[in-house]
Amino acid sequence: MDYSAVLNGLLPSMGVNTSDTVANASTTDPSHHAKAIEGVLSLVGLRGLVPVYGLIGDKLGIEPTYILTTIGVLWAFNRLFRQIYYFLHRIVTEHFMSSIHISNNDGIYMHVMQWLSSQPRMTKSRALFAETPSKIAWEDIHASNLGRDRSGRYLNFSLHEARVPPQFSPAIGVHTFWWRGQYYRLQRKRESIFDEAGSGSVFRDQEDIVISCLWRSPEPIKKLIAHATEHYYSGHRARTIVKRPNFARRYPGRCGWHEVANRPIRDIKTVVLDERQKLQVLADINEYLHPETPRWYANRGIPLRRGYLFHGPPGTGKTSLSFALAGIFGLDIHVISLLEPSLTEEDLNNLFASLPRRCIVLLEDIDTAGLRRSPSQMIPDKDAATPQDASKPKSGSGDWRVSDLAKALKKEGEDSKTGISLSGLLNAIDGVASHEGRVLIMTTNSPEQLDDALIRPGRVDLQVGFTNATREQAKELFLGMYGGDRGRTTASDTTTSSSSPNSTSTVPSASEKATSATTPPTLPNGSPADPTSAAEKSDLDIPVEELPSIAEKFSLKIPDGEFSPAQIQGYLLKRKKHPLKALEEADKWVEGLVKQKALKTKILQVQ
């Protein structure tokens, strides 16, 4: 291409001068060549590079034209190679790679991310997220990681968080890794999407991960996800997951479940309850969860639901039995509080609809939930004043009484109360669109206060009554408290034994309980009764062989059916290393507790 002709066509005078200058420079003086280049640079608006051009040509003896030519060639090759690379990348991605997308709304997202965080190659990536592991199981805390106070006698947790290493996970972007000889690519991305569900139209963050592999079939990725899921649940085989509704960002239809606790399973032997009732509950749930049960229910047109009502005084083990059942059958517990002020009936239906196929739904203290019938279903009050009564003059010197005013204010407060109605709860439990396959457990201290429609057959299929501790149960508590650390089973043993309800529910003899307790003592809420590390445990004040006889003597001092298991356990916890002391002070403690009940006071005189 003749650039001189182009320049002559665009700028005739400038083109002629430039061509003449270049021609003269080639035959006479090299300085004319520099002037010609200066004219070209001025033409393209790069007059500021003229001194640099002169420095390179005059001082260094390098022809600047070659440098400019080299830069131009490199730029052209870069553009060409980039086009070739993107073309080949698109061909390989579309025809030789497979990928699987995972949304953060699904549980598999957590499984994969936790597995990636445990891989050494991923934690050495150049782009990572650092997080503080705030939820650490109590058995994972070692005494060596804890500080001491100035005296050196007491534990100090002020520097515990600083000594815990952070947890690293892949950051937003593209990462690559190898697994079992296969190349994988991980793309973690986050975007804001407009959610216009209901009236809560907002922007919310959506995070996804895309796992790709160099293979036309996604089978390698499926195997990786299955391995990550197995890895996730391998640490939960001897644990119980507790979930609650998430109201952090309450928008219509956006309630979901989130994990709030991850506890070791509780052995049902630590639950103080009549053995016949234990076996009855275990057999009933085991039959309900059997794989053949859904077909049996469907053939007879019966909804696949099962409900249980645990009733009894406070502290008798209703919630503890729920946790023990979850550990035996390997189910998660979904706890719903009907007293949550932000919980609506629509949210309740969405929560029940999002339950997994098999789980335990726990409604605690159902009698205090303030369930009410809708105004159209209200039964007229027999004590309400009739028009004839209203026309009669009231006895007394005044026209009104303080009690009447209090009743009116209470009624007005109840009428203005918002929350879950009885009909809303019943529709969520066994309505047309209700969830099937779950185990519903309701606990109450006052079963007589519950509505008949709530506990009718089909909604509550089995009632389990809890009572105060008998003397035999007091003996079991004593042996479990002081003999619970001997013969402790491992997590795998616990899982094996808990897989069969029949083997777990076998009634042990008193001597067997004294010599081979399998689990550490726990509080009614499922937390460990003895948080002291095993290294710091001291010996008991009596030989282990004397525990059965001491337990028998202790049970004779406890009135039959007078105290709850929680009260007896609380007394023993204050003497957890001194069974002989617990026996000697039992009479004084019983006398003080009986006196407290007689005086109807809440202040403990003897502890």
Coordinates of C-alpha atoms in Angstrom, one line a residue:
M1 CA 0.0 0.0 0.0
D2 CA 1.3 3.4 -1.0
Y3 CA 1.1 5.6 2.2
S4 CA 2.5 8.6 0.3
A5 CA -0.5 8.5 -2.1
V6 CA -2.9 8.4 0.9
L7 CA -1.2 11.3 2.6
N8 CA -1.1 13.3 -0.7
G9 CA -4.8 12.7 -1.1
L10 CA -5.6 13.8 2.4
L11 CA -3.1 16.5 3.0
P12 CA -1.4 17.5 -0.4
S13 CA 1.0 20.1 0.9
M14 CA 2.0 18.0 3.9
G15 CA 2.4 14.9 1.8
V16 CA 4.6 16.6 -0.8
N17 CA 6.9 18.0 1.9
T18 CA 7.1 14.6 3.7
S19 CA 7.9 12.7 0.5
D20 CA 10.5 15.3 -0.6
T21 CA 12.1 15.2 2.8
V22 CA 12.3 11.4 2.9
A23 CA 13.8 11.4 -0.7
N24 CA 16.4 14.0 0.1
A25 CA 17.3 12.3 3.3
S26 CA 18.0 9.0 1.6
T27 CA 20.6 10.6 -0.7
T28 CA 22.1 13.5 1.2
D29 CA 22.0 13.8 5.1
P30 CA 20.6 11.4 7.7
S31 CA 19.4 14.3 9.8
H32 CA 16.7 14.8 7.2
H33 CA 15.4 11.3 8.0
A34 CA 14.9 12.4 11.6
K35 CA 13.1 15.5 10.5
A36 CA 10.8 13.4 8.3
I37 CA 10.0 11.1 11.3
E38 CA 9.3 14.2 13.4
G39 CA 6.8 15.4 10.8
V40 CA 5.1 12.0 10.9
L41 CA 4.9 12.0 14.7
S42 CA 3.4 15.5 14.7
L43 CA 0.9 14.3 12.2
V44 CA -0.4 11.5 14.4
G45 CA -0.4 13.6 17.5
L46 CA 2.7 12.1 19.2
R47 CA 4.9 15.1 19.1
G48 CA 5.9 14.5 22.7
L49 CA 7.9 11.4 21.6
V50 CA 10.2 13.4 19.4
P51 CA 12.9 13.9 22.1
V52 CA 12.8 10.2 23.0
Y53 CA 13.1 9.3 19.4
G54 CA 16.2 11.6 19.1
L55 CA 17.7 10.2 22.2
I56 CA 17.4 6.6 21.0
G57 CA 18.7 7.4 17.5
D58 CA 21.5 9.9 18.4
K59 CA 22.9 8.7 21.7
L60 CA 22.3 4.9 21.7
G61 CA 22.8 4.4 18.0
I62 CA 19.7 2.3 17.6
E63 CA 17.3 2.9 14.7
P64 CA 14.0 3.8 16.4
T65 CA 12.1 2.6 13.4
Y66 CA 13.0 -0.9 14.2
I67 CA 11.8 -0.6 17.8
L68 CA 8.4 0.8 16.6
T69 CA 8.2 -2.0 14.1
T70 CA 8.9 -4.6 16.8
I71 CA 6.3 -3.2 19.1
G72 CA 3.7 -3.2 16.4
V73 CA 4.5 -6.7 15.4
L74 CA 4.2 -7.9 19.1
W75 CA 0.9 -6.1 19.5
A76 CA -0.4 -7.7 16.3
F77 CA 0.7 -11.2 17.4
N78 CA -0.8 -10.6 20.9
R79 CA -4.2 -9.8 19.3
L80 CA -3.9 -12.8 17.0
F81 CA -3.0 -15.2 19.8
R82 CA -5.7 -13.9 22.0
Q83 CA -8.3 -14.5 19.3
I84 CA -6.9 -18.0 18.7
Y85 CA -6.9 -18.8 22.5
Y86 CA -10.5 -17.6 23.0
F87 CA -11.6 -19.6 20.0
L88 CA -9.9 -22.8 21.2
H89 CA -11.2 -22.2 24.8
R90 CA -14.7 -21.9 23.5
I91 CA -14.4 -25.0 21.4
V92 CA -12.9 -27.0 24.4
T93 CA -15.5 -25.7 26.9
E94 CA -18.5 -26.4 24.6
H95 CA -17.5 -29.8 23.2
F96 CA -14.9 -31.4 25.6
M97 CA -15.8 -30.2 29.1
S98 CA -18.8 -30.8 31.3
S99 CA -20.0 -28.7 34.3
I100 CA -22.4 -28.7 37.2
H101 CA -23.9 -25.6 38.8
I102 CA -24.6 -25.5 42.5
S103 CA -26.6 -22.7 44.2
N104 CA -25.9 -21.6 47.7
N105 CA -29.6 -22.2 48.5
D106 CA -29.0 -26.0 48.4
G107 CA -27.3 -28.1 51.1
I108 CA -24.8 -29.5 48.6
Y109 CA -23.2 -26.1 48.4
M110 CA -22.2 -26.4 52.1
H111 CA -21.0 -29.9 51.6
V112 CA -18.7 -29.0 48.6
M113 CA -17.4 -25.8 50.3
Q114 CA -16.5 -27.6 53.5
W115 CA -14.7 -30.3 51.5
L116 CA -12.8 -27.8 49.5
S117 CA -11.7 -26.0 52.7
S118 CA -10.2 -29.2 53.9
Q119 CA -8.1 -29.8 50.8
P120 CA -4.4 -28.6 51.2
R121 CA -4.1 -27.6 47.5
M122 CA -7.2 -25.4 47.7
T123 CA -6.0 -23.7 50.9
K124 CA -2.8 -22.7 49.1
S125 CA -4.5 -20.9 46.4
R126 CA -3.6 -17.3 45.7
A127 CA -7.1 -16.0 46.3
L128 CA -8.8 -17.1 49.6
F129 CA -11.5 -16.2 52.0
A130 CA -10.4 -16.3 55.7
E131 CA -13.1 -17.0 58.3
T132 CA -13.0 -17.4 62.1
P133 CA -14.4 -20.7 63.1
S134 CA -16.9 -19.4 65.7
K135 CA -18.7 -22.7 66.2
I136 CA -16.4 -25.3 67.6
A137 CA -17.8 -28.4 69.3
W138 CA -17.1 -28.6 73.0
E139 CA -15.1 -31.9 72.7
D140 CA -12.8 -30.2 70.1
I141 CA -11.4 -27.7 72.6
H142 CA -8.2 -28.9 74.2
A143 CA -7.0 -27.7 77.5
S144 CA -3.6 -26.8 76.0
N145 CA -5.3 -24.1 73.9
L146 CA -6.7 -22.4 77.0
G147 CA -5.1 -19.8 79.2
R148 CA -5.1 -19.5 83.0
D149 CA -5.8 -16.7 85.4
R150 CA -3.1 -15.1 87.5
S151 CA -3.4 -17.8 90.2
G152 CA -3.1 -20.5 87.6
R153 CA -6.1 -22.4 89.1
Y154 CA -8.9 -21.3 86.8
L155 CA -9.4 -21.4 83.1
N156 CA -9.4 -18.2 81.0
F157 CA -11.0 -18.1 77.6
S158 CA -10.0 -14.5 76.7
L159 CA -7.3 -15.7 74.2
H160 CA -9.1 -18.8 73.0
E161 CA -10.4 -17.3 69.8
A162 CA -6.9 -15.9 68.9
R163 CA -5.3 -19.3 69.3
V164 CA -7.8 -21.0 67.0
P165 CA -6.5 -21.1 63.4
P166 CA -8.7 -19.4 60.8
Q167 CA -10.5 -21.4 58.2
F168 CA -9.7 -20.8 54.6
S169 CA -12.0 -21.3 51.6
P170 CA -11.7 -20.4 47.8
A171 CA -12.5 -16.8 47.1
I172 CA -14.6 -15.4 44.3
G173 CA -13.0 -16.3 41.0
V174 CA -11.7 -19.2 39.1
H175 CA -9.6 -22.0 40.8
T176 CA -8.2 -25.2 39.5
F177 CA -7.3 -28.5 41.3
W178 CA -6.7 -32.1 40.7
W179 CA -8.6 -35.0 42.4
R180 CA -8.0 -38.6 41.7
G181 CA -6.0 -37.9 38.6
Q182 CA -8.7 -35.7 37.1
Y183 CA -8.4 -32.0 36.3
Y184 CA -11.2 -29.8 37.7
R185 CA -12.0 -26.1 37.5
L186 CA -14.0 -24.3 40.2
Q187 CA -15.6 -21.0 39.5
R188 CA -17.2 -19.2 42.4
K189 CA -19.3 -16.2 41.5
R190 CA -21.6 -13.8 43.3
E191 CA -24.2 -11.5 41.8
S192 CA -27.1 -9.4 42.9
I193 CA -30.5 -10.4 41.6
F194 CA -33.8 -8.7 41.8
D195 CA -36.2 -10.8 43.8
E196 CA -39.8 -9.7 43.3
A197 CA -41.6 -12.5 45.3
G198 CA -44.7 -11.0 46.9
S199 CA -44.4 -7.5 48.1
G200 CA -40.8 -7.7 49.2
S201 CA -39.1 -6.8 45.9
V202 CA -35.5 -6.4 46.8
F203 CA -32.0 -7.0 45.6
R204 CA -30.4 -10.0 47.2
D205 CA -27.0 -11.7 46.7
Q206 CA -27.0 -15.0 44.9
E207 CA -23.8 -17.1 45.1
D208 CA -23.1 -20.1 42.9
I209 CA -20.3 -22.4 42.2
V210 CA -19.6 -24.1 38.9
I211 CA -17.5 -27.2 38.9
S212 CA -16.1 -28.3 35.5
C213 CA -13.9 -31.1 34.3
L214 CA -12.1 -32.0 31.1
W215 CA -14.5 -34.8 30.1
R216 CA -17.6 -35.0 28.0
S217 CA -19.5 -36.8 30.7
P218 CA -20.3 -35.2 34.1
E219 CA -19.7 -38.5 35.9
P220 CA -16.4 -37.4 37.5
I221 CA -18.1 -34.3 38.9
K222 CA -20.9 -36.4 40.3
K223 CA -18.4 -38.7 42.0
L224 CA -16.7 -35.6 43.5
I225 CA -20.0 -34.2 44.8
A226 CA -20.9 -37.6 46.3
H227 CA -17.5 -37.8 47.9
A228 CA -17.9 -34.3 49.4
T229 CA -21.3 -35.2 50.7
E230 CA -20.0 -38.4 52.3
H231 CA -17.1 -36.4 53.8
Y232 CA -19.5 -33.9 55.2
Y233 CA -21.8 -36.5 56.9
S234 CA -18.8 -38.6 58.1
G235 CA -18.4 -36.1 60.8
H236 CA -22.1 -36.1 61.6
R237 CA -22.8 -39.8 62.1
A238 CA -22.7 -39.5 65.9
R239 CA -24.1 -36.0 66.0
T240 CA -27.5 -34.4 66.0
I241 CA -28.2 -31.3 63.9
V242 CA -30.6 -28.7 65.3
K243 CA -32.2 -26.2 62.9
R244 CA -34.4 -23.2 63.5
P245 CA -36.3 -20.8 61.2
N246 CA -34.2 -18.0 59.8
F247 CA -35.8 -14.6 60.3
A248 CA -32.7 -12.5 59.7
R249 CA -34.1 -11.1 56.4
R250 CA -37.8 -11.5 56.7
Y251 CA -39.5 -11.1 53.3
P252 CA -42.7 -12.8 52.3
G253 CA -42.1 -16.4 51.5
R254 CA -38.4 -16.2 52.3
C255 CA -38.3 -18.1 55.6
G256 CA -35.9 -21.0 55.6
W257 CA -34.0 -23.3 58.0
H258 CA -30.5 -22.7 59.2
E259 CA -28.3 -24.8 61.5
V260 CA -28.0 -23.5 65.1
A261 CA -26.4 -26.4 66.9
N262 CA -24.4 -29.5 66.2
R263 CA -24.4 -31.8 69.2
P264 CA -23.2 -35.3 70.0
I265 CA -26.0 -37.8 70.0
R266 CA -27.6 -38.6 73.3
D267 CA -27.9 -42.2 74.5
I268 CA -31.5 -43.0 75.3
K269 CA -30.2 -44.8 78.5
T270 CA -29.6 -41.4 79.9
V271 CA -33.3 -40.4 79.6
V272 CA -35.2 -41.2 82.8
L273 CA -38.4 -42.8 81.6
D274 CA -40.2 -46.1 82.1
E275 CA -38.6 -48.7 79.9
R276 CA -41.9 -50.0 78.6
Q277 CA -42.7 -46.5 77.3
K278 CA -39.2 -46.2 75.7
L279 CA -39.7 -49.4 73.9
Q280 CA -43.2 -48.4 72.7
V281 CA -42.0 -45.1 71.3
L282 CA -38.9 -46.7 69.6
A283 CA -41.0 -49.5 68.0
D284 CA -43.6 -47.0 66.8
I285 CA -41.2 -44.6 65.2
N286 CA -39.1 -47.5 63.7
E287 CA -42.2 -49.0 62.0
Y288 CA -43.2 -45.5 60.8
L289 CA -39.8 -44.9 59.2
H290 CA -39.6 -48.3 57.5
P291 CA -39.2 -48.0 53.7
E292 CA -42.3 -50.2 53.2
T293 CA -44.5 -48.0 55.3
P294 CA -45.3 -45.3 52.6
R295 CA -46.7 -48.0 50.3
W296 CA -48.8 -49.4 53.1
Y297 CA -50.2 -46.0 53.9
A298 CA -50.9 -45.1 50.3
N299 CA -52.7 -48.4 49.6
R300 CA -55.2 -47.5 52.3
G301 CA -55.5 -43.8 51.6
I302 CA -53.9 -42.7 54.9
P303 CA -51.6 -39.6 55.0
L304 CA -48.1 -40.5 55.9
R305 CA -47.8 -38.6 59.1
R306 CA -47.1 -39.4 62.7
G307 CA -47.5 -37.2 65.8
Y308 CA -46.5 -37.6 69.4
L309 CA -47.4 -35.7 72.5
F310 CA -44.9 -35.7 75.4
H311 CA -46.6 -34.3 78.5
G312 CA -45.5 -34.1 82.2
P313 CA -44.1 -31.8 84.8
P314 CA -41.1 -29.6 83.9
G315 CA -37.7 -31.2 84.1
T316 CA -38.9 -34.8 83.5
G317 CA -37.0 -35.3 80.2
K318 CA -39.5 -34.5 77.4
T319 CA -37.0 -32.6 75.3
S320 CA -34.2 -35.0 76.2
L321 CA -36.2 -37.9 74.8
S322 CA -36.7 -36.0 71.6
F323 CA -32.9 -35.5 71.2
A324 CA -32.3 -39.2 72.0
L325 CA -34.7 -40.3 69.4
A326 CA -33.1 -38.1 66.8
G327 CA -29.7 -39.6 67.6
I328 CA -31.0 -43.2 67.4
F329 CA -32.7 -42.8 64.0
G330 CA -30.2 -40.3 62.6
L331 CA -32.6 -37.5 62.0
D332 CA -32.2 -33.7 62.2
I333 CA -34.4 -31.7 64.6
H334 CA -36.3 -28.7 63.3
V335 CA -37.4 -26.6 66.2
I336 CA -40.3 -24.1 65.8
S337 CA -41.3 -21.6 68.4
L338 CA -44.9 -20.5 67.9
L339 CA -44.2 -17.5 70.2
E340 CA -41.9 -15.9 67.6
P341 CA -43.6 -12.5 67.1
S342 CA -42.5 -12.3 63.4
L343 CA -43.8 -15.8 62.5
T344 CA -46.9 -15.7 60.4
E345 CA -49.2 -18.5 59.2
E346 CA -47.7 -18.1 55.7
D347 CA -44.2 -18.5 57.1
L348 CA -45.3 -21.6 59.0
N349 CA -46.7 -23.2 55.9
N350 CA -43.5 -22.5 54.0
L351 CA -41.4 -23.9 56.8
F352 CA -43.4 -27.1 56.9
A353 CA -43.3 -27.3 53.1
S354 CA -39.4 -27.0 53.0
L355 CA -38.9 -29.8 55.5
P356 CA -36.7 -32.7 54.4
R357 CA -38.3 -36.1 53.6
R358 CA -37.5 -37.5 57.1
C359 CA -36.9 -35.3 60.1
I360 CA -38.2 -34.5 63.6
V361 CA -40.3 -31.3 64.0
L362 CA -40.3 -30.2 67.7
L363 CA -42.9 -27.9 69.0
E364 CA -41.9 -27.2 72.6
D365 CA -44.4 -26.0 75.3
I366 CA -47.3 -26.0 73.0
D367 CA -49.6 -25.0 75.8
T368 CA -47.9 -21.6 76.2
A369 CA -48.1 -20.8 72.5
G370 CA -51.3 -18.8 72.9
L371 CA -53.2 -20.8 70.2
R372 CA -56.6 -19.4 69.6
R373 CA -59.6 -20.2 67.4
S374 CA -60.7 -17.7 64.8
P375 CA -63.7 -15.5 65.8
S376 CA -66.1 -17.6 63.8
Q377 CA -65.0 -20.7 65.7
M378 CA -65.2 -19.3 69.2
I379 CA -67.5 -21.0 71.6
P380 CA -69.7 -18.6 73.6
D381 CA -68.5 -18.2 77.1
K382 CA -70.8 -19.6 79.7
D383 CA -69.8 -16.9 82.2
A384 CA -70.5 -14.1 79.7
A385 CA -73.3 -11.8 80.7
T386 CA -76.6 -12.2 78.9
P387 CA -78.8 -9.3 77.9
Q388 CA -81.1 -10.2 80.8
D389 CA -78.2 -10.2 83.2
A390 CA -77.0 -6.9 81.9
S391 CA -80.4 -5.3 82.7
K392 CA -80.3 -6.5 86.3
P393 CA -78.7 -4.1 88.7
K394 CA -75.2 -5.1 90.0
S395 CA -74.8 -5.8 93.6
G396 CA -72.4 -3.6 95.5
S397 CA -72.1 0.1 96.2
G398 CA -70.3 1.0 92.9
D399 CA -71.3 0.6 89.2
W400 CA -68.1 -1.4 88.4
R401 CA -65.5 -3.5 90.0
V402 CA -61.7 -3.7 89.6
S403 CA -61.9 -7.4 88.6
D404 CA -64.3 -6.5 85.8
L405 CA -61.9 -3.9 84.5
A406 CA -59.0 -6.3 84.6
K407 CA -61.0 -8.9 82.7
A408 CA -62.0 -6.3 80.0
L409 CA -58.4 -5.2 79.6
K410 CA -57.2 -8.8 79.3
K411 CA -59.8 -9.6 76.8
E412 CA -58.9 -6.5 74.7
G413 CA -55.2 -7.5 74.8
E414 CA -56.1 -11.0 73.6
D415 CA -58.3 -9.7 70.8
S416 CA -55.5 -7.5 69.5
K417 CA -52.9 -10.2 69.7
T418 CA -51.4 -11.4 66.4
G419 CA -49.7 -14.7 65.7
I420 CA -50.4 -18.2 64.8
S421 CA -54.1 -19.3 65.1
L422 CA -55.2 -22.8 66.0
S423 CA -56.6 -23.3 62.5
G424 CA -53.3 -22.1 60.9
L425 CA -51.3 -24.6 62.9
L426 CA -53.7 -27.4 62.1
N427 CA -53.5 -26.6 58.4
A428 CA -49.7 -26.7 58.5
I429 CA -49.8 -30.0 60.4
D430 CA -52.3 -32.0 58.3
G431 CA -53.8 -29.7 55.7
V432 CA -54.2 -30.5 52.1
A433 CA -50.8 -29.2 51.1
S434 CA -49.0 -30.3 54.3
H435 CA -45.7 -32.2 54.4
E436 CA -45.6 -36.0 54.7
G437 CA -42.9 -38.2 56.2
R438 CA -41.9 -36.1 59.2
V439 CA -42.1 -37.0 62.8
L440 CA -44.0 -34.4 64.8
I441 CA -43.3 -34.1 68.5
M442 CA -45.2 -31.7 70.8
T443 CA -44.3 -31.1 74.4
T444 CA -46.5 -29.6 77.1
N445 CA -46.6 -29.2 80.8
S446 CA -50.4 -28.9 80.9
P447 CA -52.1 -31.3 78.5
E448 CA -55.5 -30.4 79.8
Q449 CA -55.1 -26.9 78.4
L450 CA -54.7 -28.1 74.8
D451 CA -57.6 -27.9 72.3
D452 CA -59.3 -31.2 71.5
A453 CA -58.8 -30.6 67.8
L454 CA -55.0 -30.4 68.3
I455 CA -54.6 -33.8 70.0
R456 CA -57.2 -35.8 68.2
P457 CA -56.1 -39.1 66.6
G458 CA -54.4 -38.5 63.3
R459 CA -52.6 -35.4 64.6
V460 CA -51.3 -37.0 67.9
D461 CA -51.0 -40.8 67.5
L462 CA -49.2 -41.6 70.7
Q463 CA -49.1 -39.8 74.0
V464 CA -46.2 -40.4 76.4
G465 CA -46.6 -39.3 80.0
F466 CA -43.6 -38.2 82.0
T467 CA -43.6 -38.2 85.8
N468 CA -41.3 -37.3 88.6
A469 CA -38.5 -39.7 89.3
T470 CA -39.1 -42.9 91.2
R471 CA -36.5 -44.4 93.5
E472 CA -35.4 -46.8 90.8
Q473 CA -34.9 -43.9 88.4
A474 CA -33.0 -42.0 91.1
K475 CA -30.7 -44.9 91.4
E476 CA -30.1 -44.9 87.6
L477 CA -29.3 -41.2 87.8
F478 CA -26.8 -41.8 90.5
L479 CA -25.0 -44.6 88.6
G480 CA -25.1 -42.7 85.4
M481 CA -23.5 -39.6 87.1
Y482 CA -20.6 -41.3 88.8
G483 CA -20.1 -44.3 86.4
G484 CA -20.6 -42.6 83.1
D485 CA -17.0 -42.1 82.2
R486 CA -16.1 -45.8 82.4
G487 CA -16.4 -47.8 79.2
R488 CA -17.2 -44.9 77.0
T489 CA -17.8 -45.9 73.5
T490 CA -16.4 -44.3 70.4
A491 CA -18.4 -42.5 67.8
S492 CA -18.5 -45.4 65.4
D493 CA -19.6 -47.8 68.1
T494 CA -22.4 -45.4 69.0
T495 CA -23.5 -45.2 65.4
T496 CA -23.5 -48.9 65.0
S497 CA -25.5 -49.4 68.2
S498 CA -27.9 -46.6 67.4
S499 CA -28.7 -47.9 64.0
S500 CA -31.0 -50.6 65.5
P501 CA -33.6 -49.3 67.9
N502 CA -34.2 -52.7 69.4
S503 CA -30.6 -53.1 70.4
T504 CA -30.5 -49.6 72.0
S505 CA -33.7 -50.0 74.0
T506 CA -32.6 -53.2 75.8
V507 CA -33.2 -52.8 79.5
P508 CA -29.9 -53.3 81.3
S509 CA -29.7 -54.6 84.8
A510 CA -28.5 -52.6 87.8
S511 CA -25.2 -54.3 87.9
E512 CA -24.6 -53.7 84.2
K513 CA -25.4 -50.0 84.6
A514 CA -22.9 -49.7 87.4
T515 CA -20.0 -51.4 85.5
S516 CA -20.6 -50.4 81.8
A517 CA -22.2 -47.0 81.3
T518 CA -21.7 -46.0 77.6
T519 CA -22.1 -42.3 77.5
P520 CA -21.1 -39.3 79.6
P521 CA -23.8 -37.7 81.7
T522 CA -25.7 -34.9 80.1
L523 CA -28.0 -32.1 81.1
P524 CA -31.7 -32.0 80.2
N525 CA -31.0 -29.8 77.3
G526 CA -28.5 -32.3 75.8
S527 CA -25.3 -30.4 76.8
P528 CA -22.5 -32.3 78.6
A529 CA -22.8 -32.4 82.4
D530 CA -19.1 -32.4 83.0
P531 CA -17.2 -29.7 81.0
T532 CA -13.9 -30.4 82.7
S533 CA -11.3 -32.0 80.5
A534 CA -10.5 -35.7 81.0
A535 CA -6.9 -34.9 82.0
E536 CA -8.1 -32.8 85.0
K537 CA -10.6 -35.4 86.4
S538 CA -9.9 -36.6 89.9
D539 CA -10.7 -39.9 91.4
L540 CA -14.0 -40.5 93.2
D541 CA -14.0 -40.4 97.0
I542 CA -15.1 -44.1 97.1
P543 CA -14.0 -47.2 95.1
V544 CA -15.9 -47.9 92.0
E545 CA -17.0 -51.3 93.2
E546 CA -19.0 -49.6 96.0
L547 CA -21.1 -47.5 93.6
P548 CA -24.1 -49.9 93.3
S549 CA -24.5 -50.1 97.1
I550 CA -24.1 -46.4 97.5
A551 CA -26.6 -45.8 94.7
E552 CA -29.1 -48.1 96.5
K553 CA -28.8 -46.3 99.7
F554 CA -29.1 -42.9 98.0
S555 CA -32.4 -44.0 96.2
L556 CA -33.9 -45.0 99.6
K557 CA -33.5 -41.4 100.8
I558 CA -35.4 -39.9 97.8
P559 CA -39.2 -39.8 98.1
D560 CA -40.9 -41.8 95.4
G561 CA -42.4 -39.5 92.7
E562 CA -41.7 -36.3 94.6
F563 CA -38.7 -34.7 92.7
S564 CA -38.1 -34.3 89.0
P565 CA -35.1 -36.0 87.4
A566 CA -33.7 -32.5 86.7
Q567 CA -33.7 -31.6 90.4
I568 CA -31.9 -34.8 91.3
Q569 CA -29.4 -34.4 88.5
G570 CA -28.8 -30.8 89.6
Y571 CA -28.1 -31.9 93.1
L572 CA -25.6 -34.6 91.9
L573 CA -23.9 -32.2 89.6
K574 CA -22.8 -30.0 92.5
R575 CA -21.1 -33.1 93.9
K576 CA -20.0 -34.8 90.6
K577 CA -16.8 -36.2 92.1
H578 CA -18.0 -37.0 95.5
P579 CA -20.7 -39.7 95.6
L580 CA -20.2 -40.4 99.3
K581 CA -20.8 -36.7 100.0
A582 CA -23.9 -36.8 97.9
L583 CA -25.2 -39.7 100.0
E584 CA -24.4 -38.0 103.3
E585 CA -26.1 -34.7 102.4
A586 CA -29.1 -36.3 100.7
D587 CA -31.3 -36.1 103.9
K588 CA -30.7 -32.5 104.4
W589 CA -31.3 -31.7 100.8
V590 CA -34.6 -33.6 100.7
E591 CA -35.8 -31.9 103.9
G592 CA -35.0 -28.5 102.5
L593 CA -36.7 -29.2 99.2
V594 CA -39.8 -30.5 100.9
K595 CA -39.9 -27.4 103.1
Q596 CA -39.5 -25.2 100.1
K597 CA -42.5 -26.8 98.3
A598 CA -44.6 -26.5 101.5
L599 CA -43.8 -22.7 101.7
K600 CA -44.4 -22.3 98.0
T601 CA -41.2 -20.3 97.6
K602 CA -38.7 -20.3 94.8
I603 CA -35.6 -19.7 97.0
L604 CA -33.5 -22.8 97.6
Q605 CA -32.5 -23.2 101.2
V606 CA -30.3 -26.2 100.6
Q607 CA -28.5 -26.9 97.3

